[in-house]
mmCIF file of C-alpha atoms in Angstrom:
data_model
loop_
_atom_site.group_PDB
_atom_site.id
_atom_site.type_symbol
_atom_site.label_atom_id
_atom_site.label_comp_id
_atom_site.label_asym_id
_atom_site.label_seq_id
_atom_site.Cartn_x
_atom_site.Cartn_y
_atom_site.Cartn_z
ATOM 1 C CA UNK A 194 0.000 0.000 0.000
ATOM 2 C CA UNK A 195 0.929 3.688 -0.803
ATOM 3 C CA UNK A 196 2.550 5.436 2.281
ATOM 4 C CA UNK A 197 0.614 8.568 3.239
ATOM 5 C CA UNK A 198 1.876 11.779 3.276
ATOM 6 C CA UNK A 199 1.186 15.064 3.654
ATOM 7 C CA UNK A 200 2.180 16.696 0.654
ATOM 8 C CA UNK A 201 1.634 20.782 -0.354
ATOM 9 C CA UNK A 202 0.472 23.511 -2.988
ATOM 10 C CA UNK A 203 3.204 25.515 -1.898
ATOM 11 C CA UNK A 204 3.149 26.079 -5.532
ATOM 12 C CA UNK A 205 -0.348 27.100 -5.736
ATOM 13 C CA UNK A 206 0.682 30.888 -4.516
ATOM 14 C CA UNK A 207 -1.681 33.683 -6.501
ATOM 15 C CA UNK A 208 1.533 33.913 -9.035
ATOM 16 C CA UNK A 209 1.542 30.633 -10.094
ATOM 17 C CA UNK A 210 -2.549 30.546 -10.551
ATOM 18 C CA UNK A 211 -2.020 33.177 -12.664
ATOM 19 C CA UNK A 212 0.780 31.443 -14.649
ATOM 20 C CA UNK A 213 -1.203 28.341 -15.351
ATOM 21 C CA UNK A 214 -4.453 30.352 -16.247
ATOM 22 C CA UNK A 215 -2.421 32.007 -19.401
ATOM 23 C CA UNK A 216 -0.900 28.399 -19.873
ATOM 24 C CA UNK A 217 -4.651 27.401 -19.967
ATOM 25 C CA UNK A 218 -6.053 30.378 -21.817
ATOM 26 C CA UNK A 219 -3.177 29.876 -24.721
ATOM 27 C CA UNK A 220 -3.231 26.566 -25.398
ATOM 28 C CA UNK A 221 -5.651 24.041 -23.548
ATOM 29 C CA UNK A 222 -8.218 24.085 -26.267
ATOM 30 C CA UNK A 223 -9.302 20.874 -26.088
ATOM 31 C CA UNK A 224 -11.075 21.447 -22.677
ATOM 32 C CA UNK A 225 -13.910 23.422 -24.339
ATOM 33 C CA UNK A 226 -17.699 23.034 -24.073
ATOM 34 C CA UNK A 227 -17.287 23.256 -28.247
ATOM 35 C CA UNK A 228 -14.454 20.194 -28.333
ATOM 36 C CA UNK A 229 -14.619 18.734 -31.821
ATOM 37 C CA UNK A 230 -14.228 15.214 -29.897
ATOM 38 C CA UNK A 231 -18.029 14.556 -30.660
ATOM 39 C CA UNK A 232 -19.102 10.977 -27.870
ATOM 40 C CA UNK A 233 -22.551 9.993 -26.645
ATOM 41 C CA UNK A 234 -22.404 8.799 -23.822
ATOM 42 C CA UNK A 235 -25.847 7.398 -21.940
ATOM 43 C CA UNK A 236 -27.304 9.930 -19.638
ATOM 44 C CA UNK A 237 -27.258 8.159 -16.331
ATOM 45 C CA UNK A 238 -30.563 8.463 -14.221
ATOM 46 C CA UNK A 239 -29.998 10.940 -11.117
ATOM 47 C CA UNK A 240 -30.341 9.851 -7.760
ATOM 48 C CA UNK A 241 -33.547 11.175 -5.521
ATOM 49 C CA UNK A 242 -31.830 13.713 -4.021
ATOM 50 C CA UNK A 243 -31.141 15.620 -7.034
ATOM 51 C CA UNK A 244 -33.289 17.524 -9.419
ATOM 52 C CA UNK A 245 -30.746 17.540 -12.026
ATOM 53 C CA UNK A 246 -32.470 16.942 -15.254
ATOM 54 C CA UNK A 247 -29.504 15.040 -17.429
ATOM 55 C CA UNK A 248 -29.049 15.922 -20.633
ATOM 56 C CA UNK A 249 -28.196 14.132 -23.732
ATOM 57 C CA UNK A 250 -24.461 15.915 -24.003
ATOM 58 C CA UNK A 251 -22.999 15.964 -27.651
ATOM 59 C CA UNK A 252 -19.317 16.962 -26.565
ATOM 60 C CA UNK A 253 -17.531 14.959 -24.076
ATOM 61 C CA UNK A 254 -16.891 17.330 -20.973
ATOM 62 C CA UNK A 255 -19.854 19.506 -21.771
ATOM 63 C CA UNK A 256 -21.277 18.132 -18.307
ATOM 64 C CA UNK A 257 -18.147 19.716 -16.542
ATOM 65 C CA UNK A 258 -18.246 24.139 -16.192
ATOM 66 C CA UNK A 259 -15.512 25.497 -14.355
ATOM 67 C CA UNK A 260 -12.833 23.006 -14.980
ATOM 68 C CA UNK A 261 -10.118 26.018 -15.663
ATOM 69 C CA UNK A 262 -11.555 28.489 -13.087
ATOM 70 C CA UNK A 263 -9.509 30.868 -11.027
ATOM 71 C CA UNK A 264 -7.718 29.019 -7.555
ATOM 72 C CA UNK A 265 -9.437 30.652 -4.601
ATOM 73 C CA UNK A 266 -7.364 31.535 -1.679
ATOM 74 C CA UNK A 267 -7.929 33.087 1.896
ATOM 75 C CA UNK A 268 -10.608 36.202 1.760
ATOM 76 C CA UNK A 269 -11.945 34.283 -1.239
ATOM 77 C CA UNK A 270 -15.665 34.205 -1.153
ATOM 78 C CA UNK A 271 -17.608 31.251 -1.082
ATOM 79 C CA UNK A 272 -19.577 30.485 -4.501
ATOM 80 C CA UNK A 273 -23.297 30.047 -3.983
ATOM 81 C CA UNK A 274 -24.277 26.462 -4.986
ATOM 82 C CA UNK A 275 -27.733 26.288 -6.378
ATOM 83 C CA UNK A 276 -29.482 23.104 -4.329
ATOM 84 C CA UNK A 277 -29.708 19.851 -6.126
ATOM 85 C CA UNK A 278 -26.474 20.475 -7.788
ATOM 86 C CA UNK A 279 -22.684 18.773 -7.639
ATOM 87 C CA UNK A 280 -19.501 20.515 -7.051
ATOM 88 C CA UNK A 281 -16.258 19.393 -7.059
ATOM 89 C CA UNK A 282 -13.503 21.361 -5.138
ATOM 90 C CA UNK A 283 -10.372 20.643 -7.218
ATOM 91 C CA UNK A 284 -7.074 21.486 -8.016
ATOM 92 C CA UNK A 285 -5.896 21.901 -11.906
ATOM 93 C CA UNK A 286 -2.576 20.062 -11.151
ATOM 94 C CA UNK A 287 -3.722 17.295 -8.902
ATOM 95 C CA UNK A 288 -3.711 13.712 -10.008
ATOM 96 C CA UNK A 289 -6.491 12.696 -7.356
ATOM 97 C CA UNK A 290 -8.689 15.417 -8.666
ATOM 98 C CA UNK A 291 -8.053 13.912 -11.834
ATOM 99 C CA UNK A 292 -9.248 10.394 -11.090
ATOM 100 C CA UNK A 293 -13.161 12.212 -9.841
ATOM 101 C CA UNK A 294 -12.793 14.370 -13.030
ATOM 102 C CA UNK A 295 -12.686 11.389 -15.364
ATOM 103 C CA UNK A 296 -15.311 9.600 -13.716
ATOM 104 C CA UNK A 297 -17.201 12.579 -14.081
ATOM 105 C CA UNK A 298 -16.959 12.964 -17.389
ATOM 106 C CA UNK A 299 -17.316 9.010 -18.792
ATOM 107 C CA UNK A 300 -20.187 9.111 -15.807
ATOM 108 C CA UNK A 301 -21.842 12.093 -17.878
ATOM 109 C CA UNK A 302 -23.029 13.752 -14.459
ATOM 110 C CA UNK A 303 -23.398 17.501 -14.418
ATOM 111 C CA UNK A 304 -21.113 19.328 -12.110
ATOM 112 C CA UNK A 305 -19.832 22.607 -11.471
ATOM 113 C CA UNK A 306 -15.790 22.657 -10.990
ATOM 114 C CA UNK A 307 -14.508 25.194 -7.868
ATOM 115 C CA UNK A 308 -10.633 24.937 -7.640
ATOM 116 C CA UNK A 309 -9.219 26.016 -4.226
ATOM 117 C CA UNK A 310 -6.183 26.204 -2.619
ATOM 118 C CA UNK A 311 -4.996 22.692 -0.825
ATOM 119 C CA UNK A 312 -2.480 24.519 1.226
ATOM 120 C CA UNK A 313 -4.401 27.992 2.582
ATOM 121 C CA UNK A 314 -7.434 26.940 2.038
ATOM 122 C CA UNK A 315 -10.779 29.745 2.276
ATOM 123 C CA UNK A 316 -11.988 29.175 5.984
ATOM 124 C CA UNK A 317 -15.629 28.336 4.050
ATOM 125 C CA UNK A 318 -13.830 25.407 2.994
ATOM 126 C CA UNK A 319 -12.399 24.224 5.930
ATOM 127 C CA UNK A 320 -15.551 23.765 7.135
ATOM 128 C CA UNK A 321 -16.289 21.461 4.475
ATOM 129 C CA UNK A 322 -12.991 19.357 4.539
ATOM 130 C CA UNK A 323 -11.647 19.997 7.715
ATOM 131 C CA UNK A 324 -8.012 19.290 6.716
ATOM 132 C CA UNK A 325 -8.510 21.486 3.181
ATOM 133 C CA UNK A 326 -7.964 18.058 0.712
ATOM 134 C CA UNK A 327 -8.855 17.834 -2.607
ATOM 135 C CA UNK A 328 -10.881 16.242 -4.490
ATOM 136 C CA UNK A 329 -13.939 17.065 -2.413
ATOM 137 C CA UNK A 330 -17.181 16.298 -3.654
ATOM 138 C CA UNK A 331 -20.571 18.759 -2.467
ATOM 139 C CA UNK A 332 -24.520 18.538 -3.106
ATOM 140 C CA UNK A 333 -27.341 19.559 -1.169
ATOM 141 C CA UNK A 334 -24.391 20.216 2.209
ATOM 142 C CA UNK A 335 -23.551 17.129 1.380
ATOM 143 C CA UNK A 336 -19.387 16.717 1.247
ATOM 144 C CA UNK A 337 -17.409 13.484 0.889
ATOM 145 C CA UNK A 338 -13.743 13.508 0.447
ATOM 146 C CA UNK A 339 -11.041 11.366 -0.157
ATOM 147 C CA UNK A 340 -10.830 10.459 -4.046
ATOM 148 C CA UNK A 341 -11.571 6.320 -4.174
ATOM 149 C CA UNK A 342 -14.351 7.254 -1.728
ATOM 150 C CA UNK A 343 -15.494 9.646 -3.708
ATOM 151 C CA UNK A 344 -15.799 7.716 -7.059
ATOM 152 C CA UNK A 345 -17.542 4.912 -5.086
ATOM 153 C CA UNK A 346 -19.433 7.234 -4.265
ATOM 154 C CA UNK A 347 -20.327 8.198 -7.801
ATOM 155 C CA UNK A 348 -21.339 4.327 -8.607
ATOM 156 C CA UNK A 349 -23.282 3.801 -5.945
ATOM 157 C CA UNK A 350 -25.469 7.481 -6.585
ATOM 158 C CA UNK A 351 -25.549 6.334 -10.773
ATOM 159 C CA UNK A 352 -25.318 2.477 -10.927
ATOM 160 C CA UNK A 353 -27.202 2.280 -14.514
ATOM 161 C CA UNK A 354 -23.416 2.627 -15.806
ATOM 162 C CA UNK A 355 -21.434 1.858 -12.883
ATOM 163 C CA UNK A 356 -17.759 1.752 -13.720
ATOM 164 C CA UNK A 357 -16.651 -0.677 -10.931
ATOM 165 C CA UNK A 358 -18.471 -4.070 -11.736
ATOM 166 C CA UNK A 359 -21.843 -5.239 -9.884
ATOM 167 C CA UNK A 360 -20.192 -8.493 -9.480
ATOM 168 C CA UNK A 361 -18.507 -8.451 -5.828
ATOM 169 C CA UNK A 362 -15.094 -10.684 -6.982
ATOM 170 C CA UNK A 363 -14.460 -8.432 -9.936
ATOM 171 C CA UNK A 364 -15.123 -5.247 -8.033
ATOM 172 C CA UNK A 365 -12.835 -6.804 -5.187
ATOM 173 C CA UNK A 366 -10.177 -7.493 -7.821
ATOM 174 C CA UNK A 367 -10.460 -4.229 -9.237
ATOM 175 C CA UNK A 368 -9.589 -2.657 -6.296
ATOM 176 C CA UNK A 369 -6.871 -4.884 -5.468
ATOM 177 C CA UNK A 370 -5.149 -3.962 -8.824
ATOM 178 C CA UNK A 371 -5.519 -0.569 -7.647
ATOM 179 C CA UNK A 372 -3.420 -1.645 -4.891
ATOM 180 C CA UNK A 373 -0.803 -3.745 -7.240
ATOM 181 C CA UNK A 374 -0.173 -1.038 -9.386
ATOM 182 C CA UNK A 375 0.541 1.503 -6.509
ATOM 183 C CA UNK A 376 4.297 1.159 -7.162
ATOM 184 C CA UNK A 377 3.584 3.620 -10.564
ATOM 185 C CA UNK A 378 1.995 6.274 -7.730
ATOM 186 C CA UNK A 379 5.194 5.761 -5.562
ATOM 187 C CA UNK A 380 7.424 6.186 -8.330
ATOM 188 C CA UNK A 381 5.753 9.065 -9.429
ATOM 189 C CA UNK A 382 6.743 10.923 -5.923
ATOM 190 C CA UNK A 383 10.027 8.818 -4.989
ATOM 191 C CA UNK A 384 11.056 10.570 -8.577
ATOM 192 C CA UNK A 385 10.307 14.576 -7.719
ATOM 193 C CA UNK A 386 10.965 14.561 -3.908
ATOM 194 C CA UNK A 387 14.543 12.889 -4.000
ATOM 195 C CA UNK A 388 17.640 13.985 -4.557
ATOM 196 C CA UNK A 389 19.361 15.250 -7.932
ATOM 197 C CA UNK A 390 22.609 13.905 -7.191
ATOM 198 C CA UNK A 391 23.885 10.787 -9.693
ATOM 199 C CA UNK A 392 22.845 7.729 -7.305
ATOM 200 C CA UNK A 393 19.439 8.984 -6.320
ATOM 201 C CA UNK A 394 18.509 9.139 -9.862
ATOM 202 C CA UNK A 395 19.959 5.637 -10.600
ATOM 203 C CA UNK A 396 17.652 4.545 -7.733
ATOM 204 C CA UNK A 397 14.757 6.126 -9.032
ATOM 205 C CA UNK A 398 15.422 4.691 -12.391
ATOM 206 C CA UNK A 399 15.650 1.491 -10.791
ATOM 207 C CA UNK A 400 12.013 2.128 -8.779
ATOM 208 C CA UNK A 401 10.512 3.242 -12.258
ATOM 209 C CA UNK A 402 11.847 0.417 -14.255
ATOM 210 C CA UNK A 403 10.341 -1.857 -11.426
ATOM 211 C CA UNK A 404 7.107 -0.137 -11.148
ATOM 212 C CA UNK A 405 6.896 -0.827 -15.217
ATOM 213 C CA UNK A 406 7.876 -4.010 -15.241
ATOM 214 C CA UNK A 407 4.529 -5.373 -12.503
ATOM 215 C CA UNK A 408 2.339 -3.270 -14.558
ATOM 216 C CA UNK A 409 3.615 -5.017 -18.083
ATOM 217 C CA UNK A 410 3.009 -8.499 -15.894
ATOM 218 C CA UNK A 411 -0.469 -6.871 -14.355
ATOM 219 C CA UNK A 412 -1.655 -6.068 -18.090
ATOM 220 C CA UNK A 413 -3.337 -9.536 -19.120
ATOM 221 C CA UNK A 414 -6.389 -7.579 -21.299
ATOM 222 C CA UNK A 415 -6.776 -4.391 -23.421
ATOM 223 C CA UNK A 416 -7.023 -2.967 -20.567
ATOM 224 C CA UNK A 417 -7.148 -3.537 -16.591
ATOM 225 C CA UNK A 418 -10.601 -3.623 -16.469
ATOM 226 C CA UNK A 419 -10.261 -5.746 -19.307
ATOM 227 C CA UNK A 420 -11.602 -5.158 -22.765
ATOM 228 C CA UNK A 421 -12.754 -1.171 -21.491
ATOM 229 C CA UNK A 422 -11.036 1.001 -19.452
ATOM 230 C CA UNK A 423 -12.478 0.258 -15.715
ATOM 231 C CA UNK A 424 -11.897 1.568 -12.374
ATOM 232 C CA UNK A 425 -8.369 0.786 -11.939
ATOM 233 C CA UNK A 426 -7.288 2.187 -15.182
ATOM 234 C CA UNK A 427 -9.085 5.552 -14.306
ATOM 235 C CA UNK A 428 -7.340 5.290 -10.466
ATOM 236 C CA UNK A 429 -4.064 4.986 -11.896
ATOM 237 C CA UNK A 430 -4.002 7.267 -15.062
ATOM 238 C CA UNK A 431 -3.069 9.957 -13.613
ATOM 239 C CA UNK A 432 0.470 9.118 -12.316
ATOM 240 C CA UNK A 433 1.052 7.436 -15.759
ATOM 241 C CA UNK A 434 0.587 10.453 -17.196
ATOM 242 C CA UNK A 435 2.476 12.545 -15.027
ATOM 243 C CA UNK A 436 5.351 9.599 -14.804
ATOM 244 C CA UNK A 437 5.972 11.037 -19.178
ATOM 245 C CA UNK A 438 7.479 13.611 -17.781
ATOM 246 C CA UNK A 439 10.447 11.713 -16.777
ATOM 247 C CA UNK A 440 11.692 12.227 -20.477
ATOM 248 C CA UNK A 441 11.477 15.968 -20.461
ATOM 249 C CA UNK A 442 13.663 16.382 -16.910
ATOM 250 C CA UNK A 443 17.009 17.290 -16.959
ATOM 251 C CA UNK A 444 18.650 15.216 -14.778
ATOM 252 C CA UNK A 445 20.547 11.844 -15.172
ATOM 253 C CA UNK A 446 17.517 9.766 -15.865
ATOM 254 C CA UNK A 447 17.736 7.073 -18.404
ATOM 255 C CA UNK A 448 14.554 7.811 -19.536
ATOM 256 C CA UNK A 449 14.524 9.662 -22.954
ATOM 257 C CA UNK A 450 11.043 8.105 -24.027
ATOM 258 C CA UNK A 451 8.347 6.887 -21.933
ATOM 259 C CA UNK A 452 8.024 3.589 -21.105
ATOM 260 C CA UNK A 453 10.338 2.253 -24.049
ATOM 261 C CA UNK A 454 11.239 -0.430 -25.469
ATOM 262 C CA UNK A 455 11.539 -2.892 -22.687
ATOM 263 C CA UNK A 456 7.525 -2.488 -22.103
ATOM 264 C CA UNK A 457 5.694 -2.915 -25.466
ATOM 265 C CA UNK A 458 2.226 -3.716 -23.670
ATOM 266 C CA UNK A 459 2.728 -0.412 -21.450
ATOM 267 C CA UNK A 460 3.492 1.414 -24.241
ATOM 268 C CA UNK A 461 -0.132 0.186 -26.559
ATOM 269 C CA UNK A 462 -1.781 0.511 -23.401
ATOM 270 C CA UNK A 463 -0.418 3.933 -22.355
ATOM 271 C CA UNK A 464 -1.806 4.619 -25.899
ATOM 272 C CA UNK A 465 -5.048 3.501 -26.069
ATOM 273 C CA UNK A 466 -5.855 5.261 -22.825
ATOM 274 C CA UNK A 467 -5.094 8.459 -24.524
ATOM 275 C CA UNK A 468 -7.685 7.230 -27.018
ATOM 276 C CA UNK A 469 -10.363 7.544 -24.596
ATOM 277 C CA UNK A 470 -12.333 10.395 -24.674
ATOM 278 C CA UNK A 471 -12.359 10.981 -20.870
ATOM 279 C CA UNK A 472 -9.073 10.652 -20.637
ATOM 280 C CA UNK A 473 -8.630 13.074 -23.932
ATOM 281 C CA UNK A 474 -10.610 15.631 -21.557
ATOM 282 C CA UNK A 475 -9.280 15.756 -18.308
ATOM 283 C CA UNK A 476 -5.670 15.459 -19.377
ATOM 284 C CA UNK A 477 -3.519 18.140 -20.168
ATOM 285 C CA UNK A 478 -0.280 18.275 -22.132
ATOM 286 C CA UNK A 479 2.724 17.313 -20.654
ATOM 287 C CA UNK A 480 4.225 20.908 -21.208
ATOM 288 C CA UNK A 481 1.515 22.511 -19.050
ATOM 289 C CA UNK A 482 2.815 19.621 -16.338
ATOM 290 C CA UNK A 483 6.313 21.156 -17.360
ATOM 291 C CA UNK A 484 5.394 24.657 -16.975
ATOM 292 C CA UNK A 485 4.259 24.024 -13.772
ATOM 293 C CA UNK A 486 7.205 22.437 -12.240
ATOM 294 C CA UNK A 487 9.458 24.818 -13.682
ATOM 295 C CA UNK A 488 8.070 28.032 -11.811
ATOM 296 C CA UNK A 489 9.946 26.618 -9.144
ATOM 297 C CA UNK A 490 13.118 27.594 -11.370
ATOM 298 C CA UNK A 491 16.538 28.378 -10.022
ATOM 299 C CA UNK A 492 15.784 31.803 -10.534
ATOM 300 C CA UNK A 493 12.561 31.584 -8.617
ATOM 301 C CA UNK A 494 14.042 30.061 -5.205
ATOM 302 C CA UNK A 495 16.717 32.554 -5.460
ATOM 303 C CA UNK A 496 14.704 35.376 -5.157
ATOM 304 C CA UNK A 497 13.080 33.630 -2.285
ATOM 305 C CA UNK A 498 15.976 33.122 -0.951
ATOM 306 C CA UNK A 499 16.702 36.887 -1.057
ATOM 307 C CA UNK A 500 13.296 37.549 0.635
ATOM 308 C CA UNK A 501 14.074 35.446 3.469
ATOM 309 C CA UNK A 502 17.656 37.406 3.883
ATOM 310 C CA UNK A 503 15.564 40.176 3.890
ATOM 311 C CA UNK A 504 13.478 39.417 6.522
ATOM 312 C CA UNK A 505 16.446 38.509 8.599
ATOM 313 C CA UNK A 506 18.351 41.998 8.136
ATOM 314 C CA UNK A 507 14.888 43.240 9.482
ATOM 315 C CA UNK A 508 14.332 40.795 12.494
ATOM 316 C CA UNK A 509 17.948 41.639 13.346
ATOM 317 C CA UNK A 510 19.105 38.002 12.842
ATOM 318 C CA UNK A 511 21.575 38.725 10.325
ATOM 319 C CA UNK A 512 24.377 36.042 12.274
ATOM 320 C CA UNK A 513 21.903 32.992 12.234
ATOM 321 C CA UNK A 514 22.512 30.651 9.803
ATOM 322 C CA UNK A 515 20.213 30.568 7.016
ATOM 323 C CA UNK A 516 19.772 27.141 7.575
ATOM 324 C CA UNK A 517 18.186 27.377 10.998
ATOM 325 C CA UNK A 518 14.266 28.796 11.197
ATOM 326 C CA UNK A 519 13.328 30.706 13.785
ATOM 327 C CA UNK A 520 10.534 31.536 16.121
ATOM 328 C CA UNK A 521 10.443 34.745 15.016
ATOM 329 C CA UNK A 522 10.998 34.136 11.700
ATOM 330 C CA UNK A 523 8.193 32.127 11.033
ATOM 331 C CA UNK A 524 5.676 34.098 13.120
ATOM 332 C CA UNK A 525 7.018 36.839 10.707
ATOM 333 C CA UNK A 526 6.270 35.131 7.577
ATOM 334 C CA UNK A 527 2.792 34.318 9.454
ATOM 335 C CA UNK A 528 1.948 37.675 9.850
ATOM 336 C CA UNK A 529 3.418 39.403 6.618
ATOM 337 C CA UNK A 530 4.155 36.747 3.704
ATOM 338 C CA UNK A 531 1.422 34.359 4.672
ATOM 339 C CA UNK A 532 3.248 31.741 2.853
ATOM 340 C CA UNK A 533 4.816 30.046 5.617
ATOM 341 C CA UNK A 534 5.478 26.755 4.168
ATOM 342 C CA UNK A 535 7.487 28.421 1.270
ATOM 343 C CA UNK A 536 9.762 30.010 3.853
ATOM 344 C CA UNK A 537 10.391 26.762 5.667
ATOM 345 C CA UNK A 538 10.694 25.031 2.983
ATOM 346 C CA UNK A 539 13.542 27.394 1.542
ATOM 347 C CA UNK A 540 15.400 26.956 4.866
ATOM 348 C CA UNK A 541 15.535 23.694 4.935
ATOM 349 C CA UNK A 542 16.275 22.741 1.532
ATOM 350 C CA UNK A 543 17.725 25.699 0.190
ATOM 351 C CA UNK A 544 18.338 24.403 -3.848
ATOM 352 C CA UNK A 545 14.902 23.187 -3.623
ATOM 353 C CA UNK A 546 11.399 22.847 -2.366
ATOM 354 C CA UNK A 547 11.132 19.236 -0.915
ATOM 355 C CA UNK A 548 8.568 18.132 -3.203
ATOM 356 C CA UNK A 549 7.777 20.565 -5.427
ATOM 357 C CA UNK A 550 5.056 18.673 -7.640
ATOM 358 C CA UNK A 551 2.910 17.133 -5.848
ATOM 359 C CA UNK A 552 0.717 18.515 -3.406
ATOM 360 C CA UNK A 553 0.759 18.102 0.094
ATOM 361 C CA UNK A 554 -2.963 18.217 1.239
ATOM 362 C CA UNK A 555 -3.816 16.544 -2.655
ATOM 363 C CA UNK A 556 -5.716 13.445 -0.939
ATOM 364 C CA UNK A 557 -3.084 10.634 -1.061
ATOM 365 C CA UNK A 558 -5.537 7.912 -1.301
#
């Protein structure tokens, strides 16, 4: 099983919002209402406590509005939620979000998208996820968290096209390949929270190359829910997809196309998914992945770097190492940065955030 962790949005600061939304803007024009992906899918019938009247959708992710809205922060003010309908709190860059987001969409259930900040979270929110995770899923007051809950969830509200099967051994053994493919997941964030230096990367080459190889063995159909994509396939896309960018970092990895030659099942699978027109929707290009991790550039931890020197010179703690956070540093950062975590983070790893890619408070489960 996947350790837990906490990991963070440090990331998610108003600059970096505002980065992705012109990313988005530019280029992501395959999210639109008017996508020229044209899929029918049937309507599923809405549970009693909704009045949602489901219609027949022409474009796949027409049933999902607000999928590239603006990140809402501290002082942001609550949306109002019309009764009867579903929201989903999300994050753009968060592969848990992802896994409710393609469910939504192959589910063809109407929902309005609200993406909020995992890290400083809106106190509204808090009070609907008391630890400020995402995905978190809202109707009628109604919130449940946690994203395998939450797709559960889904099948259980719509079974007329449940994804996990009726049949309790092959929805038990769809969860358990969930659970056997988990090495792709820890890969994933063994990969962007270690160290750069030579042998780290030949161990996370090694953890990659291991992760691929159960998943080649795991692959005994089309896909892993066997001749359609299924629950586990829609659980683990999202880490696949991220794991691509292996061949666009610039460190010592061996990887200079993803998952190559040794994995020739991986690879038609990996490419049939991308086929699908849920996953077609809710994925985005691995350069807006790229753009993302690269706001936390050299250039960018220098400067906060600088900002924390700063704030020394005017707590008159010039002689403490910069390694070493204070009391009063921090309760300075508290009370005038409001980014905290950045600051820590800076001091303890000075080159780099600890884990710059992956959220902290995205749910881990």
């Amino acid at each position: 099983m996947m350790a837990a962790s906490n990991c963070t949005t440090a990331f998610c600061m108003q600059f970096l919002a505002q980065l992705a939304n012109v990313v988005v803007d530019n280029n992501h024009h395959h999210h639109s209402a008017h996508s020229s992906i044209r899929y029918r899918p049937t309507g599923p019938s809405a549970p009693a406590i909704s009045p949602l009247r489901f219609n027949s959708y022409s474009s796949i992710g027409s049933n999902i509005h607000g999928l590239n809205s603006l990140m809402l922060h501290p002082g942001s003010i609550e949306p109002p939620l019309t009764p009867g309908n579903y929201r989903l709190y999300s994050m753009r860059f968060c592969p848990y979000a992802q896994r409710v987001l393609i469910y939504l969409t192959k589910k063809n259930i109407p929902v309005e998208v609200v993406n909020v900040n995992p890290d400083r979270s809106p106190n509204w929110y808090l009070a609907k996820s008391p630890l400020g995770r995402v995905p978190a899923l809202e109707i009628n007051g109604k919130v449940v968290w946690e994203s395998n809950v939450i797709v559960e969830y889904l099948d259980e509200l719509f079974p007329s096209n449940s994804i996990l099967p009726r049949d309790a051994y092959e929805k038990a053994h769809q969860k358990i390949l969930v659970e056997r493919l988990s090495p792709l997941m820890n890969a994933l964030f063994e990969f962007y929270s270690s160290s750069s230096n030579h042998n780290a990367q030949r161990q996370n080459d090694a953890n990659v190359h291991s992760a691929l190889r159960n998943a080649e063995n795991l692959l005994r159909d089309t896909f892993y829910g066997g001749r359609q994509p299924g629950f586990a396939d829609y659980l683990i896309w999202p880490f696949i997809e991220r794991l691509q960018l292996l061949t666009l970092t610039q460190t010592s990895t061996q990887f200079r196309y993803f998952p190559g030659l040794h994995y020739p099942k991986m690879g038609a699978y990996i490419a049939r998914m991308q086929n699908q027109p849920e996953i077609k929707f809710t994925s985005r290009p691995l350069s807006h992945h790229k753009a993302y991790m690269d706001s936390f550039s050299t250039a960018e931890i220098a400067s906060l770097k600088q900002e924390i020197a700063e704030m020394y010179k005017t707590l008159k703690l010039q002689r403490e190492p910069i390694s070493k956070c204070t009391k009063d540093l921090i309760a300075y950062c508290d009370d005038h940065l409001k980014e905290d975590f950045i600051v820590k983070t800076m001091i303890q790893s000075p080159d780099l955030p600890a884990n710059p890619y992956i959220p902290r408070k995205c749910n881990l489960i």
